[in-house]
Short mmCIF file of C-alpha atoms in Angstrom, two decimals:
data_model
loop_
_atom_site.label_atom_id
_atom_site.label_comp_id
_atom_site.label_asym_id
_atom_site.label_seq_id
_atom_site.Cartn_x
_atom_site.Cartn_y
_atom_site.Cartn_z
CA MET B 1 162.26 -31.35 185.87
CA LEU B 2 160.13 -29.00 187.96
CA LEU B 3 157.59 -26.82 186.18
CA VAL B 4 157.60 -23.26 187.44
CA ILE B 5 154.18 -21.74 186.91
CA LYS B 6 154.26 -18.37 185.17
CA PRO B 7 152.31 -15.47 186.77
CA ASN B 8 149.69 -15.43 184.00
CA ARG B 9 148.67 -19.04 184.68
CA CYS B 10 145.63 -20.00 186.73
CA LEU B 11 146.64 -21.73 189.96
CA GLN B 12 143.21 -22.24 191.50
CA TYR B 13 140.80 -24.99 190.54
CA SER B 14 137.65 -25.36 192.59
CA PHE B 15 137.49 -28.80 190.96
CA LEU B 16 140.23 -29.89 193.40
CA ASP B 17 138.31 -28.89 196.54
CA ALA B 18 137.97 -31.51 199.25
CA ARG B 19 135.08 -33.94 198.79
CA GLY B 20 131.82 -32.55 200.19
CA LEU B 21 130.71 -34.53 203.25
CA GLY B 22 127.31 -32.90 203.84
CA ALA B 23 125.91 -33.55 207.32
CA LEU B 24 129.04 -35.56 208.19
CA GLU B 25 130.97 -32.26 208.36
CA THR B 26 129.71 -31.97 211.95
CA LEU B 27 131.47 -35.20 213.02
CA ARG B 28 135.06 -35.62 214.09
CA LEU B 29 137.23 -36.05 211.01
CA GLU B 30 138.05 -39.71 211.69
CA GLU B 31 134.36 -40.58 212.25
CA ALA B 32 133.36 -38.81 209.04
CA HIS B 33 136.07 -40.59 207.05
CA GLN B 34 135.00 -43.99 208.43
CA ALA B 35 131.37 -43.32 207.51
CA VAL B 36 132.32 -42.22 203.99
CA ALA B 37 134.63 -45.22 203.52
CA ALA B 38 131.84 -47.61 204.53
CA GLY B 39 129.35 -45.89 202.20
CA ASP B 40 131.78 -45.84 199.30
CA LEU B 41 132.23 -49.61 199.55
CA LEU B 42 128.48 -50.06 199.05
CA ASP B 43 128.00 -47.99 195.92
CA ALA B 44 129.94 -45.43 193.85
CA ASP B 45 126.76 -43.34 193.81
CA TRP B 46 126.45 -43.34 197.62
CA ARG B 47 126.33 -39.84 199.07
CA PRO B 48 126.76 -38.74 202.68
CA PRO B 49 123.54 -37.38 204.20
CA LYS B 50 122.58 -33.91 203.04
CA GLY B 51 123.47 -31.16 205.50
CA THR B 52 121.21 -28.30 206.57
CA ASP B 53 123.77 -25.59 205.81
CA GLY B 54 124.20 -26.19 202.08
CA THR B 55 127.48 -28.08 202.45
CA PRO B 56 127.93 -30.28 199.37
CA HIS B 57 127.48 -34.02 199.82
CA GLU B 58 129.27 -35.86 197.03
CA SER B 59 129.44 -39.42 195.81
CA SER B 60 132.57 -40.93 194.26
CA GLN B 61 130.86 -40.49 190.88
CA ASP B 62 130.42 -36.76 191.61
CA VAL B 63 134.13 -36.51 192.39
CA VAL B 64 135.00 -38.24 189.09
CA VAL B 65 133.01 -35.61 187.21
CA ARG B 66 134.92 -32.80 188.96
CA MET B 67 138.26 -34.46 188.33
CA ARG B 68 137.46 -34.99 184.64
CA GLN B 69 136.70 -31.29 184.40
CA ALA B 70 140.01 -30.47 186.10
CA LEU B 71 141.87 -32.77 183.69
CA SER B 72 140.15 -31.27 180.66
CA ILE B 73 141.01 -27.70 181.65
CA THR B 74 144.55 -28.66 182.63
CA GLU B 75 145.12 -30.54 179.38
CA THR B 76 143.97 -27.50 177.40
CA GLN B 77 146.06 -24.96 179.33
CA TYR B 78 149.22 -26.98 179.93
CA PHE B 79 149.37 -29.40 177.00
CA GLY B 80 152.76 -31.10 176.84
CA GLU B 81 153.85 -29.95 180.29
CA ASP B 82 154.21 -31.83 183.56
CA VAL B 83 151.52 -30.82 186.06
CA LEU B 84 151.25 -31.32 189.80
CA PHE B 85 147.74 -31.57 191.29
CA VAL B 86 147.53 -30.67 194.97
CA SER B 87 144.30 -31.59 196.72
CA PRO B 88 143.25 -30.93 200.33
CA ASP B 89 142.09 -34.53 200.78
CA SER B 90 142.92 -37.92 199.33
CA ASP B 91 139.51 -38.72 197.81
CA CYS B 92 139.90 -36.47 194.74
CA LEU B 93 143.20 -38.07 193.83
CA SER B 94 142.32 -41.66 194.73
CA VAL B 95 139.02 -41.48 192.81
CA LEU B 96 140.86 -40.03 189.81
CA GLN B 97 143.46 -42.81 189.92
CA ALA B 98 140.78 -45.51 190.15
CA ALA B 99 138.85 -43.98 187.24
CA VAL B 100 141.93 -43.71 185.02
CA LEU B 101 142.78 -47.36 185.65
CA GLY B 102 139.18 -48.50 185.14
CA VAL B 103 138.95 -49.82 188.71
CA ASP B 104 135.51 -50.02 190.34
CA LEU B 105 135.14 -46.70 192.19
CA ARG B 106 133.98 -48.55 195.30
CA ASN B 107 137.64 -49.57 195.62
CA HIS B 108 139.18 -46.11 195.17
CA ARG B 109 140.67 -46.18 198.68
CA ARG B 110 143.22 -48.72 197.41
CA PHE B 111 144.86 -45.64 195.89
CA ALA B 112 144.57 -43.37 198.95
CA PHE B 113 147.30 -40.79 199.45
CA ARG B 114 149.03 -40.07 202.72
CA PRO B 115 149.28 -36.37 203.69
CA GLY B 116 151.97 -34.74 201.56
CA GLU B 117 152.45 -37.79 199.33
CA VAL B 118 153.39 -37.15 195.71
CA ARG B 119 153.18 -39.79 192.99
CA PRO B 120 152.54 -39.95 189.26
CA LEU B 121 149.14 -40.78 187.85
CA LEU B 122 149.32 -44.40 186.70
CA LEU B 123 147.92 -45.14 183.27
CA SER B 124 146.27 -48.39 182.31
CA THR B 125 147.96 -50.61 179.77
CA GLU B 126 144.67 -52.37 179.01
CA ALA B 127 141.66 -50.99 177.19
CA PHE B 128 138.84 -49.92 179.48
CA ASP B 129 135.82 -52.24 179.37
CA ALA B 130 132.76 -49.98 179.55
CA SER B 131 130.25 -52.81 179.32
CA PRO B 132 127.67 -52.79 182.12
CA LEU B 133 128.41 -54.87 185.19
CA SER B 134 125.80 -56.73 187.19
CA PHE B 135 125.58 -58.71 190.40
CA SER B 136 122.77 -60.60 192.05
CA CYS B 137 120.74 -58.78 194.66
CA PRO B 138 118.84 -61.03 197.06
CA ASP B 139 116.86 -58.15 198.62
CA PRO B 140 116.22 -55.33 196.11
CA PRO B 141 116.46 -52.39 196.51
CA ARG B 142 118.62 -52.95 199.59
CA CYS B 143 121.66 -54.30 197.81
CA THR B 144 124.59 -53.73 200.11
CA ARG B 145 127.14 -56.09 198.70
CA ALA B 146 130.54 -54.54 199.24
CA ALA B 147 132.93 -54.37 196.31
CA SER B 148 135.29 -57.29 196.04
#
């Protein structure tokens, strides 16, 4: 069943904007995506370098916060209805999917979307384990162990 949005409904969510790439906005798209992918593997709190023009530079954790806000608003406004999120880049949706499943955000690209791809949000069948995780760091604070 396709939900037809009524005219009095809000169609715009700034929470679904493309991930802010900061200074990487000046690079070719493929170069910027490669740099972000490499940084994301290091740490979910990794941010692209800050730009000089005020362009946002967001970590995967920042994107999770935005997507939680989008879900909260959507759940309130459209409770009980099917909803389609459309995002201008894959990161918003792949980060959301990783967070919902409780997957380490450094691995969110496992859930990357191809342009125009539509798929349901998968829900976890297991309880989320929120206990802190740790790993050894031979050279603090330069821990660069990629997620496994």
